[in-house]
Amino acid sequence: MEYLKDKALLEAFGNNLRRLRKEKGFTQEKLAFEIGIEISQISRIERGILNTSVSTANAISKALKVPIRELFDFDRDRLS
Amino acid sequence: MEYLKDKALLEAFGNNLRRLRKEKGFTQEKLAFEIGIEISQISRIERGILNTSVSTANAISKALKVPIRELFDFDRDRLS
């Protein structure tokens, strides 16, 4: 059961982040500054190439003022 | 805005994991084996002392057959 590095999941998470960030009117720069990480980190998360941590996901959700579960709310069937 | 290492979030995530794992009748050992990580890693995640990754959270949700967002479904107000 090797689904640890799940590319589809990271891409879906990245798409969710980009969508929510834009809905809230944040640039990558503003979001990165708000939570104290590099812009490149936001960019790599959004492109699905960085496997970020639970606490970074939480910091993102707090900055965007969305419940953290919304970052993980994607079509389960499409992924499995 | 230093909420990157959010202890309360990690503890809430750990409590969710423990609750869901028990509801599904998994021991820590079975879950660890299922996703290919150490039992100690599951234990530290559940105790809120390990800031795990999004893909590990996904692997856990797949093994427990719950949507990943359920691991992140906790009382937003209690945390902020």
Short mmCIF file of C-alpha atoms in Angstrom, two decimals:
data_model
loop_
_atom_site.label_atom_id
_atom_site.label_comp_id
_atom_site.label_asym_id
_atom_site.label_seq_id
_atom_site.Cartn_x
_atom_site.Cartn_y
_atom_site.Cartn_z
CA MET A 1 0.00 0.00 0.00
CA GLU A 2 2.38 2.70 -1.24
CA TYR A 3 0.22 5.80 -1.43
CA LEU A 4 2.37 7.96 0.79
CA LYS A 5 3.63 10.30 -1.92
CA ASP A 6 0.26 10.80 -3.60
CA LYS A 7 0.84 13.16 -6.52
CA ALA A 8 -2.87 13.51 -7.31
CA LEU A 9 -3.58 14.48 -3.70
CA LEU A 10 -0.87 17.15 -3.65
CA GLU A 11 -2.12 18.59 -6.93
CA ALA A 12 -5.73 18.62 -5.69
CA PHE A 13 -4.61 20.31 -2.48
CA GLY A 14 -2.64 22.86 -4.50
CA ASN A 15 -5.63 23.60 -6.71
CA ASN A 16 -7.82 24.07 -3.65
CA LEU A 17 -5.28 26.46 -2.14
CA ARG A 18 -5.01 28.51 -5.37
CA ARG A 19 -8.81 28.69 -5.72
CA LEU A 20 -9.40 29.72 -2.08
CA ARG A 21 -6.47 32.19 -2.11
CA LYS A 22 -7.89 33.94 -5.22
CA GLU A 23 -11.44 33.89 -3.84
CA LYS A 24 -10.10 35.74 -0.80
CA GLY A 25 -8.18 38.22 -2.95
CA PHE A 26 -4.72 37.21 -1.71
CA THR A 27 -1.62 37.27 -3.88
CA GLN A 28 0.94 34.52 -3.24
CA GLU A 29 3.16 37.27 -1.83
CA LYS A 30 0.55 38.51 0.65
CA LEU A 31 -0.26 34.97 1.83
CA ALA A 32 3.43 34.08 2.19
CA PHE A 33 4.07 37.25 4.22
CA GLU A 34 0.98 36.69 6.36
CA ILE A 35 2.11 33.25 7.52
CA GLY A 36 5.83 33.86 7.45
CA ILE A 37 7.01 31.54 4.71
CA GLU A 38 8.67 32.04 1.30
CA ILE A 39 6.61 32.89 -1.77
CA SER A 40 8.31 29.99 -3.54
CA GLN A 41 6.88 27.64 -0.91
CA ILE A 42 3.31 28.83 -1.68
CA SER A 43 4.01 28.46 -5.39
CA ARG A 44 5.37 24.92 -5.03
CA ILE A 45 2.43 23.89 -2.81
CA GLU A 46 -0.01 25.24 -5.41
CA ARG A 47 1.80 23.34 -8.19
CA GLY A 48 1.50 20.13 -6.18
CA ILE A 49 5.24 19.62 -5.92
CA LEU A 50 5.66 20.37 -2.23
CA ASN A 51 4.28 18.00 0.41
CA THR A 52 3.51 20.60 3.03
CA SER A 53 2.76 20.03 6.68
CA VAL A 54 -0.46 19.99 8.67
CA SER A 55 0.56 23.10 10.62
CA THR A 56 1.41 25.04 7.44
CA ALA A 57 -2.01 24.03 6.06
CA ASN A 58 -3.50 25.36 9.30
CA ALA A 59 -1.59 28.63 9.06
CA ILE A 60 -2.83 29.03 5.48
CA SER A 61 -6.43 28.39 6.53
CA LYS A 62 -6.16 30.94 9.36
CA ALA A 63 -4.68 33.57 7.05
CA LEU A 64 -7.42 32.99 4.45
CA LYS A 65 -10.03 32.71 7.22
CA VAL A 66 -11.42 29.43 5.94
CA PRO A 67 -11.90 26.24 8.02
CA ILE A 68 -8.85 24.02 7.41
CA ARG A 69 -11.06 21.17 6.18
CA GLU A 70 -11.95 23.31 3.12
CA LEU A 71 -8.37 22.92 1.89
CA PHE A 72 -8.98 19.16 1.97
CA ASP A 73 -12.48 19.18 0.54
CA PHE A 74 -12.06 17.60 -2.90
CA ASP A 75 -13.76 14.99 -4.88
CA ARG A 76 -12.73 11.74 -3.06
CA ASP A 77 -13.73 9.52 -6.04
CA ARG A 78 -11.78 11.58 -8.54
CA LEU A 79 -8.65 10.88 -6.42
CA SER A 80 -9.00 7.16 -5.70
CA MET B 1 1.43 36.17 12.69
CA GLU B 2 3.39 33.22 14.10
CA TYR B 3 0.90 30.36 14.07
CA LEU B 4 2.99 27.97 12.03
CA LYS B 5 3.73 25.55 14.85
CA ASP B 6 0.18 25.44 16.21
CA LYS B 7 0.23 23.04 19.16
CA ALA B 8 -3.56 23.12 19.59
CA LEU B 9 -4.05 22.22 15.93
CA LEU B 10 -1.65 19.26 16.10
CA GLU B 11 -3.36 17.99 19.27
CA ALA B 12 -6.81 18.35 17.70
CA PHE B 13 -5.61 16.53 14.58
CA GLY B 14 -4.12 13.79 16.76
CA ASN B 15 -7.37 13.40 18.69
CA ASN B 16 -9.32 13.15 15.42
CA LEU B 17 -6.94 10.49 14.16
CA ARG B 18 -7.19 8.44 17.38
CA ARG B 19 -11.01 8.68 17.38
CA LEU B 20 -11.36 7.71 13.69
CA ARG B 21 -8.76 4.94 13.99
CA LYS B 22 -10.63 3.37 16.95
CA GLU B 23 -14.00 3.81 15.25
CA LYS B 24 -12.62 1.79 12.35
CA GLY B 25 -11.20 -0.87 14.66
CA PHE B 26 -7.54 -0.25 13.74
CA THR B 27 -4.69 -0.65 16.18
CA GLN B 28 -1.79 1.80 15.80
CA GLU B 29 0.23 -1.20 14.58
CA LYS B 30 -2.25 -2.14 11.87
CA LEU B 31 -2.56 1.45 10.64
CA ALA B 32 1.23 1.91 10.62
CA PHE B 33 1.70 -1.32 8.65
CA GLU B 34 -1.10 -0.43 6.23
CA ILE B 35 0.50 2.86 5.19
CA GLY B 36 4.12 1.82 5.59
CA ILE B 37 5.29 4.02 8.45
CA GLU B 38 6.57 3.36 11.98
CA ILE B 39 4.14 2.75 14.85
CA SER B 40 6.01 5.46 16.79
CA GLN B 41 5.08 7.94 14.04
CA ILE B 42 1.35 7.17 14.47
CA SER B 43 1.75 7.48 18.24
CA ARG B 44 3.51 10.85 18.02
CA ILE B 45 0.93 12.18 15.55
CA GLU B 46 -1.88 11.12 17.90
CA ARG B 47 -0.12 12.82 20.84
CA GLY B 48 0.11 16.04 18.83
CA ILE B 49 3.91 16.13 18.92
CA LEU B 50 4.57 15.32 15.27
CA ASN B 51 3.71 17.81 12.53
CA THR B 52 2.90 15.29 9.85
CA SER B 53 2.57 15.92 6.12
CA VAL B 54 -0.44 16.31 3.87
CA SER B 55 0.40 13.10 1.99
CA THR B 56 0.73 11.10 5.23
CA ALA B 57 -2.66 12.48 6.31
CA ASN B 58 -3.99 11.32 2.94
CA ALA B 59 -2.50 7.85 3.32
CA ILE B 60 -4.09 7.62 6.78
CA SER B 61 -7.49 8.66 5.42
CA LYS B 62 -7.25 6.08 2.61
CA ALA B 63 -6.30 3.30 5.02
CA LEU B 64 -9.16 4.21 7.37
CA LYS B 65 -11.48 4.73 4.37
CA VAL B 66 -12.60 8.18 5.54
CA PRO B 67 -12.51 11.38 3.45
CA ILE B 68 -9.31 13.26 4.33
CA ARG B 69 -11.30 16.33 5.37
CA GLU B 70 -12.69 14.34 8.34
CA LEU B 71 -9.22 14.33 9.88
CA PHE B 72 -9.39 18.13 9.76
CA ASP B 73 -12.99 18.51 10.87
CA PHE B 74 -12.70 20.07 14.33
CA ASP B 75 -14.29 22.85 16.16
CA ARG B 76 -12.73 25.95 14.48
CA ASP B 77 -13.71 28.30 17.39
CA ARG B 78 -12.25 26.01 20.04
CA LEU B 79 -8.89 26.32 18.24
CA SER B 80 -8.71 30.06 17.50
#
